[in-house]
Amino acid sequence: MKIAVLGTGQVGGALGRKWAAKGHQIHYGVRDLDSDEVRAAVESSGPNASVGSVVEAAASADIVVLGIPWNVTRDVLEAIGDFEGKILVDCINPVNADFNGLEMDNSTSAAEMVADWAPTARVVKAFNTVSAASMEDPLYDGQQASMFYCGDDGASKQVVHDLTKELGLEPVDAGPLKNSRYLEPLAWLYIHLAVHGGWGDCAFKIIKR
Ligand SMILES: NC(=O)c1ccc[n+]([C@@H]2O[C@H](COP(=O)([O-])OP(=O)(O)OC[C@H]3O[C@@H](n4cnc5c(N)ncnc54)[C@H](OP(=O)(O)O)[C@@H]3O)[C@@H](O)[C@H]2O)c1
């Protein structure tokens, strides 16, 4: 698939590298083509990767993945403008500036705001409840970390489901996009455990019988 990965940081770099290795065409969308981080991400992704502006990357792709901070998201989406026919994968956690919670209560979610700012996109919330380290290496003592995703378009969710399996994570359909109101606080719980609770590298695993 042709995938635009916006951002070459921890999330963008991990997803781009692994999908490129699986044969997908990765077009990184960045704001500074000459930064060391961008160069490293493109080089480590091999021949299936290229780089350009966020607008160029999005225009070239079937899927656009948001690996950027919450506070620039609206501007980036509005600069791109047209998402007709594209899947927009929202990995963002809207963590507040004090790093002690989320920007919003659960009467809405970042993903629903993303859908408002990119009304022609088919938005899937995904990858926000797993760390970049788990995207790189999804196995914990032989068990796959679970990756919850949600959205309102079944075909788009299936694409994200399949891309998740390619990473080695366990995809879990968490329902409609509105359920981002639960996935974003769940990610905050993860961040709290990992950063403030001393758990370090850890992941959610859902089990059933
Ligand atoms: N880290 C995790 O474990 C993790 C897990 C799940 C979800 N997330 C979420 O994923 C998103 C990315 O997190 P991250 O940890 O990968 O952050 P990061 O390492 O700080 O990377 C952020 C990337 O966004 C780029 N960026 C910033 N402003 C931009 C703009 N205006 N236009 C284009 N690119 C811009 C940065 O490029 P520059 O170098 O130019 O600033 C950088 O490549 C965040 O929303 C975060 O909440 C993170």
XYZ file of C-alpha atoms and ligand atoms in Angstrom:
257
model
C 0.000 0.000 0.000
C 1.042 3.633 -0.358
C 1.286 5.016 3.157
C 2.063 8.619 4.117
C 3.621 8.707 7.572
C 3.534 12.239 8.956
C 6.432 12.641 11.386
C 9.654 10.685 11.676
C 9.790 10.622 15.475
C 9.338 7.613 17.736
C 5.959 6.576 16.289
C 6.403 7.660 12.667
C 9.904 6.183 12.508
C 8.852 2.834 13.997
C 5.743 2.398 11.840
C 7.419 3.616 8.662
C 10.464 1.357 9.043
C 8.445 -1.761 9.799
C 5.872 -1.275 7.029
C 8.611 -0.435 4.520
C 10.297 -3.713 5.443
C 6.987 -5.468 4.668
C 6.994 -4.013 1.159
C 4.694 -1.000 1.571
C 5.604 2.294 -0.100
C 6.294 4.778 2.696
C 6.263 8.491 1.960
C 7.303 10.413 5.052
C 5.710 13.853 5.372
C 7.966 16.270 7.277
C 8.556 19.965 7.844
C 12.376 19.878 7.676
C 13.760 17.693 4.892
C 17.340 18.192 6.098
C 17.008 17.225 9.773
C 19.137 14.380 11.122
C 15.996 12.595 12.393
C 14.394 12.691 8.941
C 17.552 11.477 7.229
C 17.935 8.619 9.721
C 14.293 7.532 9.309
C 14.461 7.523 5.518
C 17.820 5.728 5.415
C 16.774 3.064 7.897
C 13.537 2.422 5.964
C 15.379 1.342 2.821
C 14.386 1.550 -0.831
C 10.611 1.605 -0.190
C 10.804 4.979 1.568
C 10.792 8.538 0.278
C 10.261 11.940 1.861
C 8.548 15.242 1.085
C 6.328 17.880 2.621
C 3.251 16.744 4.555
C 1.034 17.948 1.697
C 3.053 16.018 -0.934
C 3.149 12.883 1.200
C -0.587 12.892 1.888
C -1.433 13.542 -1.765
C 0.600 10.503 -2.858
C -0.937 8.010 -0.421
C -4.000 5.832 0.170
C -3.419 5.952 3.920
C -2.201 8.899 5.998
C -0.787 8.155 9.459
C -0.535 10.914 12.068
C 2.737 10.579 14.002
C 2.745 14.234 15.024
C 1.995 16.100 18.261
C -1.587 17.045 19.092
C -0.881 20.771 19.173
C 0.025 20.929 15.451
C -2.646 18.531 14.227
C -5.339 20.976 13.194
C -2.896 23.106 11.167
C -1.413 20.038 9.449
C -4.828 18.617 8.536
C -6.075 21.953 7.243
C -2.911 22.394 5.151
C -3.572 19.007 3.523
C -7.248 19.804 3.030
C -8.514 17.045 0.766
C -8.623 13.482 2.140
C -11.169 12.135 -0.348
C -10.795 8.355 -0.655
C -8.086 8.183 2.004
C -7.874 6.440 5.340
C -6.581 8.707 8.107
C -4.962 6.814 10.973
C -4.918 8.878 14.148
C -2.223 7.710 16.606
C -2.340 10.887 18.648
C -2.679 11.234 22.383
C -3.855 14.739 23.307
C -1.663 14.997 26.386
C -1.755 18.394 28.056
C 1.171 20.776 28.300
C 1.762 19.910 31.987
C 1.965 16.193 31.102
C -0.476 15.310 33.867
C -3.575 14.361 31.869
C -5.428 14.856 28.608
C -6.496 18.118 27.004
C -10.203 17.192 27.067
C -12.790 15.405 29.172
C -14.609 12.428 27.708
C -17.446 14.411 26.115
C -15.296 14.295 22.960
C -11.914 12.943 21.794
C -8.962 13.956 19.674
C -10.070 11.450 17.025
C -13.527 13.006 16.718
C -11.929 16.439 16.406
C -9.563 15.047 13.757
C -12.631 13.768 11.876
C -14.181 17.254 12.069
C -10.979 18.899 10.799
C -10.608 16.353 7.959
C -14.252 15.780 6.999
C -13.477 13.903 3.768
C -11.235 11.358 5.540
C -12.203 7.927 6.830
C -10.661 8.177 10.302
C -9.445 5.188 12.295
C -8.047 5.686 15.791
C -5.143 3.293 16.225
C -1.721 2.744 17.794
C -2.306 5.339 20.540
C -2.556 2.721 23.313
C 0.747 1.029 22.438
C 4.182 2.544 22.906
C 6.591 3.136 20.054
C 8.774 0.477 21.708
C 5.896 -2.021 21.415
C 5.433 -1.091 17.757
C 9.124 -1.918 17.231
C 9.001 -5.097 19.300
C 5.427 -6.260 20.097
C 6.342 -9.426 22.016
C 6.400 -9.540 25.816
C 7.663 -12.873 27.027
C 6.270 -14.417 23.827
C 2.871 -12.709 24.099
C 1.697 -10.148 21.570
C 0.748 -6.725 22.907
C -2.873 -5.832 22.080
C -3.585 -2.810 19.861
C -7.086 -1.347 20.151
C -8.505 0.532 17.177
C -11.881 2.117 16.456
C -13.652 3.844 13.586
C -16.910 4.127 11.698
C -15.890 2.617 8.332
C -15.569 -1.166 8.308
C -13.331 -1.399 5.229
C -10.865 1.151 6.638
C -10.770 -0.682 9.953
C -9.979 -3.925 8.140
C -7.012 -2.256 6.420
C -5.705 -1.026 9.787
C -6.353 -4.470 11.288
C -4.202 -6.092 8.591
C -1.436 -3.484 8.896
C -1.403 -4.074 12.657
C -0.937 -7.812 12.184
C 1.994 -7.110 9.888
C 3.670 -5.305 12.783
C 3.223 -8.370 14.997
C 0.738 -6.628 17.304
C -2.648 -8.165 18.166
C -5.372 -5.965 16.590
C -8.549 -5.551 18.658
C -11.634 -3.860 17.158
C -12.875 -1.456 19.834
C -15.998 -0.270 18.005
C -17.026 3.097 16.546
C -14.841 6.197 16.398
C -16.692 7.602 19.394
C -14.940 4.967 21.508
C -11.771 7.036 21.141
C -13.225 8.672 24.246
C -12.137 5.505 26.056
C -8.975 4.663 24.085
C -7.387 8.051 24.716
C -7.801 7.864 28.524
C -6.587 4.243 28.328
C -3.440 5.532 26.655
C -3.083 8.084 29.422
C -3.243 5.223 31.947
C -0.471 3.523 29.977
C 1.629 6.699 29.945
C 1.084 7.145 33.672
C 2.142 3.562 34.399
C 5.140 3.689 32.092
C 6.426 7.139 32.973
C 5.142 7.963 36.459
C 4.442 4.477 37.796
C 7.875 3.058 37.091
C 6.667 0.279 34.757
C 8.907 1.393 31.891
C 8.437 -0.674 28.742
C 5.004 -2.326 29.137
C 1.817 -2.941 27.136
C -1.861 -3.830 27.451
C -2.944 -7.420 26.742
C -6.634 -8.324 26.588
C -7.551 -11.938 27.390
C -10.821 -13.836 27.075
C -12.429 -17.268 27.445
N 5.962 7.812 21.761
C 5.023 6.888 21.964
O 5.316 5.822 22.563
C 3.630 7.098 21.459
C 2.749 5.996 21.468
C 1.475 6.138 20.951
C 1.066 7.373 20.449
N 1.930 8.443 20.474
C 1.454 9.706 19.881
O 2.037 9.764 18.576
C 2.345 11.106 18.224
C 3.835 11.182 17.902
O 4.559 10.841 19.070
P 6.136 10.609 19.025
O 6.496 10.047 20.345
O 6.521 9.902 17.773
O 6.652 12.116 18.970
P 8.102 12.627 18.529
O 9.097 11.545 18.669
O 8.300 13.913 19.263
O 7.900 12.933 16.964
C 7.008 13.910 16.536
C 7.218 14.116 15.044
O 6.276 15.102 14.597
C 6.961 16.019 13.778
N 6.277 17.297 13.742
C 6.097 18.173 14.756
N 5.429 19.261 14.327
C 5.204 19.069 13.004
C 4.568 19.842 11.991
N 4.007 21.027 12.259
N 4.514 19.333 10.746
C 5.056 18.127 10.458
N 5.682 17.347 11.377
C 5.743 17.824 12.620
C 8.339 16.111 14.397
O 9.214 16.674 13.475
P 10.288 17.824 13.888
O 11.555 17.073 14.141
O 10.334 18.692 12.669
O 9.769 18.519 15.110
C 8.609 14.639 14.689
O 9.079 13.966 13.544
C 1.944 11.969 19.420
O 0.690 12.542 19.168
C 1.861 10.980 20.570
O 0.885 11.362 21.533
C 3.186 8.323 20.954
